[in-house]
Coordinates of C-alpha atoms in Angstrom, one line a residue:
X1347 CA -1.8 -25.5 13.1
X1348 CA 1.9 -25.7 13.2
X1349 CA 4.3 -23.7 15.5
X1350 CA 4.9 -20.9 14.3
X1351 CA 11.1 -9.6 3.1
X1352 CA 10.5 -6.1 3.9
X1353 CA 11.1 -6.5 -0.4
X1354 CA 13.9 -3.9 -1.6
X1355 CA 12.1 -1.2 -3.7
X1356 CA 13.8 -1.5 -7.0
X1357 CA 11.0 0.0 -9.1
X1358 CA 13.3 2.3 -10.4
X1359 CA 15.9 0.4 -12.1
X1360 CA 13.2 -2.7 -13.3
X1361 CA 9.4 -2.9 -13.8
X1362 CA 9.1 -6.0 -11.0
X1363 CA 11.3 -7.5 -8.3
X1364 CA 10.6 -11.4 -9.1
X1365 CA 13.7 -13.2 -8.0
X1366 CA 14.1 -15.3 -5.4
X1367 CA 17.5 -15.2 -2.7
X1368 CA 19.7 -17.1 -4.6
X1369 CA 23.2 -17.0 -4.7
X1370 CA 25.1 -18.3 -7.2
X1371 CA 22.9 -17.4 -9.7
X1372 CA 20.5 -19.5 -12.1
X1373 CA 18.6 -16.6 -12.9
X1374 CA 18.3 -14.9 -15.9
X1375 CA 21.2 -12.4 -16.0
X1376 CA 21.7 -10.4 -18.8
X1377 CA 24.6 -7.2 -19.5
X1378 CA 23.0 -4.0 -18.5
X1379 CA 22.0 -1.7 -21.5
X1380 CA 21.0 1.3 -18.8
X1381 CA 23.3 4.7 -18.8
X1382 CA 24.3 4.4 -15.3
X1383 CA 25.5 8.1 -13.9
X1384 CA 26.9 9.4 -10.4
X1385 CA 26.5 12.6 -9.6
X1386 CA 25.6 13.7 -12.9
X1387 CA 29.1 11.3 -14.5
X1388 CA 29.6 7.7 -16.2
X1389 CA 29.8 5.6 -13.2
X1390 CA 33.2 3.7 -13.4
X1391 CA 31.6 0.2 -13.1
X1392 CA 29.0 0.9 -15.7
X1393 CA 30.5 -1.1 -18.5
X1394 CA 30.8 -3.8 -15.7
X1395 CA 27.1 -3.9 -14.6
X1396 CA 24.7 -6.5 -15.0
X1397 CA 21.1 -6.8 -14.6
X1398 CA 19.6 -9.8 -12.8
X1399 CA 15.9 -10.7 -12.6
X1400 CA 16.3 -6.7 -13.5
X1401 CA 17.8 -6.1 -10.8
X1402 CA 21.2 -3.7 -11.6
X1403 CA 24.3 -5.6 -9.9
X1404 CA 28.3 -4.6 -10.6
X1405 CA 31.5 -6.3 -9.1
X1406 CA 31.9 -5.4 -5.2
X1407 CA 35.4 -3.9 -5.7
X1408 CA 34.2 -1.9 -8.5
X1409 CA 31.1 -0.5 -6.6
X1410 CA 33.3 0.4 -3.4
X1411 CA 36.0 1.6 -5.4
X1412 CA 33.4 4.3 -6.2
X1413 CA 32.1 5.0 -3.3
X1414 CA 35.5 5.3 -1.9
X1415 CA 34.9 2.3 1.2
X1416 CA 36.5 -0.6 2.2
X1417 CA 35.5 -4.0 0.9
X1418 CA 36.2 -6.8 2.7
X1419 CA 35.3 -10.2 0.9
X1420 CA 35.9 -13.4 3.0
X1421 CA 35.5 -16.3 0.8
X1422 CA 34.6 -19.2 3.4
X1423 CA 31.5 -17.1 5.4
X1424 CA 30.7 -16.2 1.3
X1425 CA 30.9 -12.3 3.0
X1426 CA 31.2 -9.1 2.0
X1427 CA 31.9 -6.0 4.9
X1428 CA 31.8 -2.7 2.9
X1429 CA 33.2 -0.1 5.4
X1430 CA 33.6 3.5 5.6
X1431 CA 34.6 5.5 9.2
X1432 CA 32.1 3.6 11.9
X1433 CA 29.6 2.8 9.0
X1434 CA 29.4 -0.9 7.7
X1435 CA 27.5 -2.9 5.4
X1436 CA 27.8 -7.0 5.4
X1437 CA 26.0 -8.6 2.8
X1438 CA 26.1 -12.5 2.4
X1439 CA 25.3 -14.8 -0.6
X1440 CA 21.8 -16.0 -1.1
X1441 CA 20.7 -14.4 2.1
X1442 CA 17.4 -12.9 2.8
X1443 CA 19.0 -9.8 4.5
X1444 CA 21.6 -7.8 5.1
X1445 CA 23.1 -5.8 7.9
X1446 CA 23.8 -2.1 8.5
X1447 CA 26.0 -1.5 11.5
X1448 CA 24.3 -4.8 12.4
X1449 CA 21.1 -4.1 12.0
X1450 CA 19.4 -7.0 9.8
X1451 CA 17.1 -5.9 7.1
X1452 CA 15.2 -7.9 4.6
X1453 CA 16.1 -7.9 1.0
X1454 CA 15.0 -9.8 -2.2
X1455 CA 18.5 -8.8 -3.7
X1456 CA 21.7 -10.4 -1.9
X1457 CA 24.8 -10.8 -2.6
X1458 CA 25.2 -12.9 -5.8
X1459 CA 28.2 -15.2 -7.4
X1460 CA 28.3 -15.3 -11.7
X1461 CA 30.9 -16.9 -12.6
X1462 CA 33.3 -16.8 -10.4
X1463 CA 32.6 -13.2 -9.9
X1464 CA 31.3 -11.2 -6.6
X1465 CA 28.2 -9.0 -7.5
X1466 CA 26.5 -6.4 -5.3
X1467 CA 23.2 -5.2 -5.7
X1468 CA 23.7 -1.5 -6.5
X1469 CA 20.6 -0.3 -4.9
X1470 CA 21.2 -1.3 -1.6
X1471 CA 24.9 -0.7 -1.3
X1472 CA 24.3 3.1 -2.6
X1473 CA 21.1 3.7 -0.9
X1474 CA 23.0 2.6 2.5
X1475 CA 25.4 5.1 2.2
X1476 CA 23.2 7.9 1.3
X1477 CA 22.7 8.5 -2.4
X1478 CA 19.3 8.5 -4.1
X1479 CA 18.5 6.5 -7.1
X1480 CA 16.3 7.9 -9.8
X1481 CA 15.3 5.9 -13.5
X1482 CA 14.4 7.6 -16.8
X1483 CA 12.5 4.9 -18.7
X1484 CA 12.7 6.8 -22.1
X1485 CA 16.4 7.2 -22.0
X1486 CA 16.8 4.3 -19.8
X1487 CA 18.9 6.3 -17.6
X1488 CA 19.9 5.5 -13.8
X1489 CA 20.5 8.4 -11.5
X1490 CA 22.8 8.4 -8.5
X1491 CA 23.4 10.9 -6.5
X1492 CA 24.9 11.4 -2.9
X1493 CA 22.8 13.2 -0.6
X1494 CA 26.2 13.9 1.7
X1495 CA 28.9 16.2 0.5
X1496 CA 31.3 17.7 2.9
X1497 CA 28.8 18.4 5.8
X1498 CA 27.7 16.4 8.8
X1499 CA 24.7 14.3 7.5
X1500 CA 22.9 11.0 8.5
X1501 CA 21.4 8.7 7.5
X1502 CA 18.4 6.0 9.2
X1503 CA 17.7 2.2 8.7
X1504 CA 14.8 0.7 10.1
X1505 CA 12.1 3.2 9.4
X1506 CA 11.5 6.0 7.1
X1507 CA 9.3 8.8 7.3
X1508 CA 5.4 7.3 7.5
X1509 CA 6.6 4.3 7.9
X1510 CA 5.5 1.2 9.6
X1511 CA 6.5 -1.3 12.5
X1512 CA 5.1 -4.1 13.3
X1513 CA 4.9 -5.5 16.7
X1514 CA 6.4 -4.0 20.2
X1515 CA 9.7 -2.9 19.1
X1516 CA 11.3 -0.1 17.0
X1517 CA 15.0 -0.9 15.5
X1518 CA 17.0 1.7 14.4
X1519 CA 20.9 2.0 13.1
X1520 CA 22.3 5.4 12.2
X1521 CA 25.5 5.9 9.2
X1522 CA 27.1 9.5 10.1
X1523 CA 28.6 10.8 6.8
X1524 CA 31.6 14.1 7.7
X1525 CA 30.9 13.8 11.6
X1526 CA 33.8 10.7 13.3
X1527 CA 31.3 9.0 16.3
X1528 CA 33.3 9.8 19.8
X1529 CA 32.6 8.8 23.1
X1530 CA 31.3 11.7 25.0
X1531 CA 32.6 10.4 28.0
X1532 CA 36.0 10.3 27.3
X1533 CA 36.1 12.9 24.5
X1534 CA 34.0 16.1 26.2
X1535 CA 35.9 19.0 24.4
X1536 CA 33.8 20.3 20.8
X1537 CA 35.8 19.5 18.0
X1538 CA 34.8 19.9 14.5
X1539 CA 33.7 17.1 12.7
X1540 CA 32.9 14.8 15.7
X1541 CA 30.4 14.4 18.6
X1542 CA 27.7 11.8 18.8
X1543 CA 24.1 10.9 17.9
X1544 CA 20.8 12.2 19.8
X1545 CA 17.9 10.2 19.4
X1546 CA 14.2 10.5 21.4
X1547 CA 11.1 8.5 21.0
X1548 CA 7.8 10.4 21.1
X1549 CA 9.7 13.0 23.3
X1550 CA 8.8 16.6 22.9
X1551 CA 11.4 18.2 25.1
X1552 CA 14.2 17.2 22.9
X1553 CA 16.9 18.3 25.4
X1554 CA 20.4 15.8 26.1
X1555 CA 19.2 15.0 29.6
X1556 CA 16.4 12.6 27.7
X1557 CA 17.9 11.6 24.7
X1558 CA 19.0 8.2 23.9
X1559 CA 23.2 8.8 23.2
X1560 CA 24.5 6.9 20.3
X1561 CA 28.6 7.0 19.7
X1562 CA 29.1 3.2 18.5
X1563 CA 28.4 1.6 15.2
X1564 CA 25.3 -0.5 16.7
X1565 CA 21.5 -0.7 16.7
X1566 CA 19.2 1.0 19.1
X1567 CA 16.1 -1.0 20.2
X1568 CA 13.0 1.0 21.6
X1569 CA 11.2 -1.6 23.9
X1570 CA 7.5 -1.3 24.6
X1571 CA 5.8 0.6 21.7
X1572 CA 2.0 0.6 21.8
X1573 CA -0.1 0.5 18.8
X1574 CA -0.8 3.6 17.1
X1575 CA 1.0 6.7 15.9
X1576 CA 5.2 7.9 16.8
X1577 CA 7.6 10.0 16.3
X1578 CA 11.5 9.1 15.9
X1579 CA 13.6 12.2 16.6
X1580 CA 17.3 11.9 15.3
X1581 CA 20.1 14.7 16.0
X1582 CA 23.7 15.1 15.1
X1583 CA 25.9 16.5 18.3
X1584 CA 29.0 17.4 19.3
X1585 CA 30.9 16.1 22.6
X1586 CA 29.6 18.6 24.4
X1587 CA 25.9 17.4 23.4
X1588 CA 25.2 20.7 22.0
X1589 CA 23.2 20.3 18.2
X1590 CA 25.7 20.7 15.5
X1591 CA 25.6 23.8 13.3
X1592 CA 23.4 24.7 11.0
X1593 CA 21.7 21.9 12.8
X1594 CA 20.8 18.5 11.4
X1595 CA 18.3 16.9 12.5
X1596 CA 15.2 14.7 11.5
X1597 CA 11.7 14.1 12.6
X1598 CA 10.7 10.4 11.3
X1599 CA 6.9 10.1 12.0
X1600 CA 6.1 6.0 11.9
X1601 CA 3.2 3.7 13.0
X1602 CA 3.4 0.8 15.1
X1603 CA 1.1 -2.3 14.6
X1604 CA 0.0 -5.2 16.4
X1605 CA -0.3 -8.3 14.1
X1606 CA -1.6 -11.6 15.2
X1607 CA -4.1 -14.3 14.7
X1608 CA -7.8 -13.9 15.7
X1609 CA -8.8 -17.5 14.5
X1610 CA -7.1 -20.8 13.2
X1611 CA -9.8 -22.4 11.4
X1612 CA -8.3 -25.7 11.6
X1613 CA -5.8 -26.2 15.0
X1614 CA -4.9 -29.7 13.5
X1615 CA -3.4 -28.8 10.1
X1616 CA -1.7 -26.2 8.5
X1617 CA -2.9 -27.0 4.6
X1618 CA -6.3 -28.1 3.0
X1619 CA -8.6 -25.2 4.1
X1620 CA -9.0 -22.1 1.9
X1621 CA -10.7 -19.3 2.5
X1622 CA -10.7 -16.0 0.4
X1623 CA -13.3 -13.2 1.0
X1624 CA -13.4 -11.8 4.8
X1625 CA -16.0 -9.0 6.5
X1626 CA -16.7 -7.6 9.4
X1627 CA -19.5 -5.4 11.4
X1628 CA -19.2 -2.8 13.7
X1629 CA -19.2 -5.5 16.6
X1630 CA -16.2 -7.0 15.4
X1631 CA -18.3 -10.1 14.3
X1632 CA -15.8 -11.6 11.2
X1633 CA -17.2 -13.4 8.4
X1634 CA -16.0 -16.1 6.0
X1635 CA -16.8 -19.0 3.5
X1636 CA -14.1 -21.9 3.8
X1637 CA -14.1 -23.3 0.0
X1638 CA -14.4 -26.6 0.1
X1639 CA -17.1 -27.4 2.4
X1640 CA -18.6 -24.2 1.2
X1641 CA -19.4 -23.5 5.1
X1642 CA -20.3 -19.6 6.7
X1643 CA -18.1 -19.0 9.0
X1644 CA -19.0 -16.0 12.2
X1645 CA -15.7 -15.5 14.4
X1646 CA -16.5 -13.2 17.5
X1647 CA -14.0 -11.1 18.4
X1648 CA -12.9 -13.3 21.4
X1649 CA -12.2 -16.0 18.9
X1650 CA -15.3 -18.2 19.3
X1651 CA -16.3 -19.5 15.6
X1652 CA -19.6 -20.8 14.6
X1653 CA -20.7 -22.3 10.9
X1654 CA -23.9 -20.7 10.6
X1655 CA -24.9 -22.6 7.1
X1656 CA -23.2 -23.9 3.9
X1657 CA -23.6 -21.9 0.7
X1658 CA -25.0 -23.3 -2.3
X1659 CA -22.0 -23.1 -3.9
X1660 CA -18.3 -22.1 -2.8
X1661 CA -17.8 -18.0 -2.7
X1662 CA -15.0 -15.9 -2.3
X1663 CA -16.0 -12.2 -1.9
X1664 CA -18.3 -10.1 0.7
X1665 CA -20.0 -7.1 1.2
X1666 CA -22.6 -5.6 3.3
X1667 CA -25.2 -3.1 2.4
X1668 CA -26.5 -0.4 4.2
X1669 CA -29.2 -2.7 6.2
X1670 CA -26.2 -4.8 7.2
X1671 CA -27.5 -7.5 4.9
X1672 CA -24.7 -9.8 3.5
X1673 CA -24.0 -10.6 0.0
X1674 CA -21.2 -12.9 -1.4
X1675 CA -19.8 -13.7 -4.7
X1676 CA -19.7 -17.3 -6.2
X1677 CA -17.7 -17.3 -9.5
X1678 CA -17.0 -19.6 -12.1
X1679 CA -18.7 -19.5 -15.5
X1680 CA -22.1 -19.1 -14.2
X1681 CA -20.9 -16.4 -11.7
X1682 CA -23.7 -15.2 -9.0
X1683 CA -24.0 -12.9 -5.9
X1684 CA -25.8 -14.6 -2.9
X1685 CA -27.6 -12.7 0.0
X1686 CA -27.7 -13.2 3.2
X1687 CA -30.7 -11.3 5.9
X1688 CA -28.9 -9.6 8.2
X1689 CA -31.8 -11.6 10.9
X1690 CA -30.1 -14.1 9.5
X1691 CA -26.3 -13.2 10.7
X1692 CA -27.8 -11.9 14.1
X1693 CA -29.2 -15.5 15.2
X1694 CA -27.8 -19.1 15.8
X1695 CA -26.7 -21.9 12.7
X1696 CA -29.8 -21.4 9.7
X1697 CA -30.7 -23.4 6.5
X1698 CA -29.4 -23.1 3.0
X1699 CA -32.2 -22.4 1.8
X1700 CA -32.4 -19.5 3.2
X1701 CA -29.4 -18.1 1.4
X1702 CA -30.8 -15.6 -1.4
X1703 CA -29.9 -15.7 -5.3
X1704 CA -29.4 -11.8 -5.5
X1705 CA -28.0 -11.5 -9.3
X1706 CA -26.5 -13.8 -11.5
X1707 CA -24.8 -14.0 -15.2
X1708 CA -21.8 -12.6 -13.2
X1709 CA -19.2 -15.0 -14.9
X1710 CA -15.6 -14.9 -12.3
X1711 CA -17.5 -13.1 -9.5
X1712 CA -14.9 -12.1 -7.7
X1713 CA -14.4 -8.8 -5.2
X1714 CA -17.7 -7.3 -4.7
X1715 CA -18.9 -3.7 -3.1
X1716 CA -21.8 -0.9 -2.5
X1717 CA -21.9 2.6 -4.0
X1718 CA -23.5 4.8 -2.3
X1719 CA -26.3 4.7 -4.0
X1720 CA -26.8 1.2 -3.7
X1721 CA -25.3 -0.2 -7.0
X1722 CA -23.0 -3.7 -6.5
X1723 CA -20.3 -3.4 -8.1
X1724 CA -18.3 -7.1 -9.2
X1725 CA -15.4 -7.3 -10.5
X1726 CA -14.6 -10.7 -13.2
X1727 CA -11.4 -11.5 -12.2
X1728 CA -9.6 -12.9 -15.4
X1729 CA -12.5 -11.7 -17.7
X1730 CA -11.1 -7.7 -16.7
X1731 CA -14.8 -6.8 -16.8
X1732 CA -16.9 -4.8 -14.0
X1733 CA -20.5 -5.7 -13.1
X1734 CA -22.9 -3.1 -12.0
X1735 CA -26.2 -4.4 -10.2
X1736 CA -28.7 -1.8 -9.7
X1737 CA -30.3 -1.8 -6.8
X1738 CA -33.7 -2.8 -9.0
X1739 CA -31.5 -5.9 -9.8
X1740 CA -30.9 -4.6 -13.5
X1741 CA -27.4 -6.0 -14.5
X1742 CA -24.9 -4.0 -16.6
X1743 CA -21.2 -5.5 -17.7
X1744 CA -18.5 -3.1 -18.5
X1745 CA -15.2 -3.9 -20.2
X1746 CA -12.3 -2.6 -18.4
X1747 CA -9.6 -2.2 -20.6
X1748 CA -7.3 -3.4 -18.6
X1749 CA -4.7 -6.3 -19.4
X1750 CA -2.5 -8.8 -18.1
X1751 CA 1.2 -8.9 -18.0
X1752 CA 1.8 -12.1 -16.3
X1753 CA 0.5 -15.7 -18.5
X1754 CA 0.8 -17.4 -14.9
X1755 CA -1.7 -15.3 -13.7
X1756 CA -4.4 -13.8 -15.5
X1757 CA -6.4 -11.8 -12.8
X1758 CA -6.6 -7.9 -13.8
X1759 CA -9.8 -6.9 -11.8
X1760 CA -9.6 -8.4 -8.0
X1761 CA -10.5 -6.7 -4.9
X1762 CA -12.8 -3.1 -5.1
X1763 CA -13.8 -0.9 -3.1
X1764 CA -15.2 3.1 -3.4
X1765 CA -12.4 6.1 -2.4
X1766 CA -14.0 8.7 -0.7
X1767 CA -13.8 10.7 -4.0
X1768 CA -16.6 8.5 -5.5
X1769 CA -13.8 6.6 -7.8
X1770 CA -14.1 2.6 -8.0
X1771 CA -10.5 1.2 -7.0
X1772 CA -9.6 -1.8 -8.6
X1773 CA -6.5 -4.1 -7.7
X1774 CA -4.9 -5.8 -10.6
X1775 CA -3.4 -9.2 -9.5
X1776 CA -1.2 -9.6 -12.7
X1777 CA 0.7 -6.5 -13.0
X1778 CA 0.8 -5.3 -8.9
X1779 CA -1.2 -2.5 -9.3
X1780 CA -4.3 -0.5 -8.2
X1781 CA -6.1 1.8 -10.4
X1782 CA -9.0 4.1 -10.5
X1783 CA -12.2 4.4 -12.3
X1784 CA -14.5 7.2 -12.5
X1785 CA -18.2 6.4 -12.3
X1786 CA -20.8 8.2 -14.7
X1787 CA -23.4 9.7 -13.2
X1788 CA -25.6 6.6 -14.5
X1789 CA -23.3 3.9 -12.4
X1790 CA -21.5 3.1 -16.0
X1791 CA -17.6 3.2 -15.9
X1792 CA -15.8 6.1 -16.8
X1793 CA -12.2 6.7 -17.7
X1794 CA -9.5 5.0 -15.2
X1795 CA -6.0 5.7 -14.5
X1796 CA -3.0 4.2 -12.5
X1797 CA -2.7 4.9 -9.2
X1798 CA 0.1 2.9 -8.6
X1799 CA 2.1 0.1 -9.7
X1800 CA 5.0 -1.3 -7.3
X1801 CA 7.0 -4.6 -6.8
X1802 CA 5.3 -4.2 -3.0
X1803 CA 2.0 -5.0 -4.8
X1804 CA 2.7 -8.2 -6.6
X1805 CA -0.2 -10.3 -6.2
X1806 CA -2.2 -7.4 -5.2
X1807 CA -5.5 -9.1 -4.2
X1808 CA -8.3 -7.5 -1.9
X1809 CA -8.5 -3.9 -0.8
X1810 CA -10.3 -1.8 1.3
X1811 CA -9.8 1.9 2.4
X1812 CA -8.7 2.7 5.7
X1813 CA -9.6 5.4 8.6
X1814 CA -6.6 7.0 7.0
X1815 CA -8.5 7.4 3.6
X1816 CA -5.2 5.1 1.8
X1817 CA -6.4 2.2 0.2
X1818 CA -5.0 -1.1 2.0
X1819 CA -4.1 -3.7 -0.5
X1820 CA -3.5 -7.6 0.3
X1821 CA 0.0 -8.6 -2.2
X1822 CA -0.8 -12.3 -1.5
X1823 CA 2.1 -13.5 -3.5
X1824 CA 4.1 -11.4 -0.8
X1825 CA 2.6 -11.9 2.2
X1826 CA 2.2 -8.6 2.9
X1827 CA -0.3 -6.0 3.8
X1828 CA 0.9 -2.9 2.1
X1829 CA -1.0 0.9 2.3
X1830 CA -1.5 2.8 -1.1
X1831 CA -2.1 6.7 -0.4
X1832 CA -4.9 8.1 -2.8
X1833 CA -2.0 10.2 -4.7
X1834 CA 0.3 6.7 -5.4
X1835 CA 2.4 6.6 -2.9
X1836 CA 3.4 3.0 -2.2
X1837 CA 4.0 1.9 1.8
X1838 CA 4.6 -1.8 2.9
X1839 CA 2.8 -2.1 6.3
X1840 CA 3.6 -5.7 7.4
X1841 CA 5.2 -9.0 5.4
X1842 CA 6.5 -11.9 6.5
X1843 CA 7.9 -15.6 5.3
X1844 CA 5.7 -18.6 5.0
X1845 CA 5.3 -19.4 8.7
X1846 CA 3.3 -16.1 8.7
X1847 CA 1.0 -14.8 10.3
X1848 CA 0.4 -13.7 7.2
X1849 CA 0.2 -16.9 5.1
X1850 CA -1.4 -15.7 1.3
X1851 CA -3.3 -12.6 2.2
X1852 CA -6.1 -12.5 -0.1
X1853 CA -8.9 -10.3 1.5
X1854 CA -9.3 -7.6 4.2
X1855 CA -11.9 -5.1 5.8
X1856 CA -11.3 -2.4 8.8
X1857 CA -13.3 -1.8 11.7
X1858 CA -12.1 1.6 13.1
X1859 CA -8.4 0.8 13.8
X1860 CA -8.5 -3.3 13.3
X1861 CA -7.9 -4.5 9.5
X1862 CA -9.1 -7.9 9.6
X1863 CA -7.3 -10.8 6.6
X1864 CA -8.1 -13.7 5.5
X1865 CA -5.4 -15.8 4.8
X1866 CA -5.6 -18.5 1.7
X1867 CA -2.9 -20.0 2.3
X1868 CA -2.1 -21.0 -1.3
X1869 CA 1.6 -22.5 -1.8
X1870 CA 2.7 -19.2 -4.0
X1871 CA 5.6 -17.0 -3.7
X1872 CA 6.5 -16.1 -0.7
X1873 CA 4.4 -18.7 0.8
X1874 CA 6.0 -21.6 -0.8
X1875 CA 6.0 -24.7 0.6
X1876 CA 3.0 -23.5 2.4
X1877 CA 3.4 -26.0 5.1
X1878 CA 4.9 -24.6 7.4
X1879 CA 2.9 -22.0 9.6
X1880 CA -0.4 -21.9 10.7
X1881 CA -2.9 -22.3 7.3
X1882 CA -6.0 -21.1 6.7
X1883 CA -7.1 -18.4 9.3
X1884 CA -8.0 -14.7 10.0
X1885 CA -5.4 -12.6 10.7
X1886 CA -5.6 -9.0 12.6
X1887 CA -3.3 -5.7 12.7
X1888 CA -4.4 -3.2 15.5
X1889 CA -3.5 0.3 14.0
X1890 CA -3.8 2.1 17.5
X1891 CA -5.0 5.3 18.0
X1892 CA -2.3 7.3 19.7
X1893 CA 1.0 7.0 21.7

């Protein structure tokens, strides 16, 4: 063990966010072909605006020009302040975030230098000053459009409605668009056009006496939060502290999270180890297979860890039945499910050979899980096909159709799990997505369909459905635990660099309110170098169950 990016969403202006925080660029940087439009007309900078890694960019000058803000570039910090009445937005070359009225957020699009010039990325520098950003693929069309005209608006950074925070502390900065931030203290008479800002934490009286009174350009830090579910109330006042009219005002529900580590499997090492799969019972017993030595892991909930046998073979996937028995897959060519007696899992260390063959000719066994009718379900990884094992132990393949974008890596049918509407949901590694199969009423696969495809969910790995009913997906290239709702809607819950906790995410499994992960550790992506951090090890977030 060593001592110990929220991503910018740019789905809508490219297919994947790949690029890494570089400044003066190396990447691939092409001249934008898109019809780039502002409030419905040719955006000035258009002919000016290049894409990098797909990512849209455009001079700085040009981009504030339009928005009508002042640019500030300071050539020795390599700095740009974009400013507009107490709002400000410093972005810095290379960096790996940016800062609203100081507030630092993570970004996988900074500041960039081509030749000589100054770029900004558009997304973030328009989305900071309140205008949304739609994409037409057919016409290849970007939409902007300011969400603040001549009336007192606001906008928040830090959380968004259904959002997530993880750990103890909520951080919040507020741009006011038409309404001049005054100190109520010296300015107490109402005057049109300026006031200050009103903001309560899970507070339903709403009143001035208990609000939290913003009137300068700076964060506000909520101290203390517990696990579990909040509610972020923001209000637009005059000096007199009375609610602006017609009011303006929104109600940001969020969810705070605890995440930390259960178990280090190794305290003297942070590389060598890997572990994939990852389950748990309903007494919080976790379960794993390390790789290598091919050892069972059972981690109690207080941490203590036992090695109960050593597999035949290594195994990366896991799933109990209805009994409670355990069965784990083992890929490779001459791919096969083991089973393990749950008398087995109750007791102390046992043999190998009482580990079970349940099914074989399962070539790149890979996630694995239970219908309710007692069918096995295994997805092949690479191969894109789905195994059905019968509970009779008749095995039935299935192509799924499905194929991969990326040559680097190949894996279109990972982690699986059953949605409460009886569909089979299937992560796809190579193209950071999850889709949807309907199952026949003879176990065979049916049709499937997207369910959603983000740059959140690049190297979407293991997934497993959560009290909620949203799917949970591990995007192991990102480290990063993100929540896919059942009707596509994409929600990053917790990511991190490469001295984690979340170090390669590649499985997961809920018990109640605790998601438990299994971290691989590989020396991809986000996680690159991977040694730095803690390594191989289960990872926890505590959902909470209330205020």
């Amino acid at each position: 063990m060593r001592s110990v990016k929220k991503i910018a969403v740019t789905a809508a202006l490219s297919t994947m966010v790949l690029s890494a925080s570089i400044g003066v660029v190396s990447a691939e940087t092409v001249k934008s072909d898109m019809k780039l439009l502002i409030n419905d007309k040719e955006a000035s900078f258009a002919a000016q605006s290049v894409l990098v890694d797909s990512s849209l960019y455009a001079p700085y000058d040009a981009v504030a020009k339009q928005l009508g803000v002042e640019a500030k570039w300071n050539e020795a910090s390599q700095t740009l302040l974009l400013a507009k009445d107490t709002n400000t937005l410093e972005l810095s070359v290379g960096a790996s975030t940016y800062k609203v009225n100081g507030l630092a957020l993570a970004t996988t699009t900074p500041l960039k230098v081509l030749d000589g010039k100054v770029l900004a990325p558009v997304r973030i520098v328009f989305e900071a000053f309140y205008h949304q950003i739609g994409y037409e693929n057919k016409t290849r069309t970007v939409s902007i459009r300011s969400q603040a005209d001549t009336k007192p608006a606001f906008k928040v950074h830090g959380i968004e409605p259904g959002g997530y925070v993880t750990g103890s502390e909520l951080k919040v900065s507020v741009f006011t668009f038409n309404h001049l931030l005054k100190d109520f203290a010296q300015a107490k008479e109402p005057k049109a056009g300026e006031g200050h800002i009103h903001l309560w934490l899970d507070n339903e009286k709403l009143d001035a006496a208990s609000a939290i009174k913003l009137f300068k350009n700076e964060p506000v830090v909520f101290r203390d939060l517990k696990p579990g579910q909040h509610t972020l109330t923001v209000q637009l006042v005059g000096n007199d502290h009375k609610p602006v009219q017609p009011e303006v005002k929104q109600v940001i529900p969020f969810t705070s999270t605890s995440l930390s580590i259960l178990k280090d499997l190794d305290e003297t090492k942070a590389t060598g180890l890997r572990i994939e799969g990852v389950i748990a019972d309903e007494k919080h017993n976790v379960y794993t297979v390390e790789m290598e030595s091919k050892k069972l892991y059972r981690i109690a909930a207080d941490g203590k860890m036992d090695v109960l046998t050593e597999l035949p073979r290594s195994a990366t996937g896991m799933a109990f039945d209805a009994a409670g028995n355990l069965y784990i897959a083992s890929g490779g060519m001459e791919g096969v499910i083991f089973k393990v007696n749950a008398k087995e899992l109750a007791g102390g260390p046992f043999d190998t050979s009482l580990v079970e063959t349940y099914a074989s000719g399962v070539q790149g066994a890979n996630g694995i899980t239970f219908d309710a009718k007692g069918s096995l379900y295994v997805s092949g990884g690479a191969n894109g096909n789905i195994y059905v094992v019968s509970p009779d132990g008749q095995l039935a393949t299935y192509k799924s159709g499905i194929a991969a974008e990326r040559t680097s890596q190949q894996i279109v049918v990972n982690g699986v799990a059953f949605g409460q509407d009886g569909k089979l949901y299937v992560a796809n590694t190579s193209s950071g997505e999850v889709n949807r199969f309907a199952i026949n009423a003879d176990g065979s696969l049916g049709p499937w369909e997207l369910v959603a495809k983000s740059p959140l969910l690049y190297g979407a790995d293991g997934l497993n459905f959560g009290p909620d009913g949203a799917v949970y997906v591990a995007a192991n290239e990102r480290n990063a635990i993100v929540r896919v709702s059942v009707d596509g809607k994409v929600t990053e819950v917790a990511h991190n660099g490469n001295q984690g906790p979340l170090e390669f995410p590649a499985s997961l499994h809920f018990v109640g309110s605790t998601l438990y992960i299994s971290n691989f550790d590989q020396p991809r992506g986000d996680n690159m170098p991977n040694d730095p951090g803690i390594g191989s090890s289960i990872a926890k977030i505590e959902f909470g169950s209330g205020k």
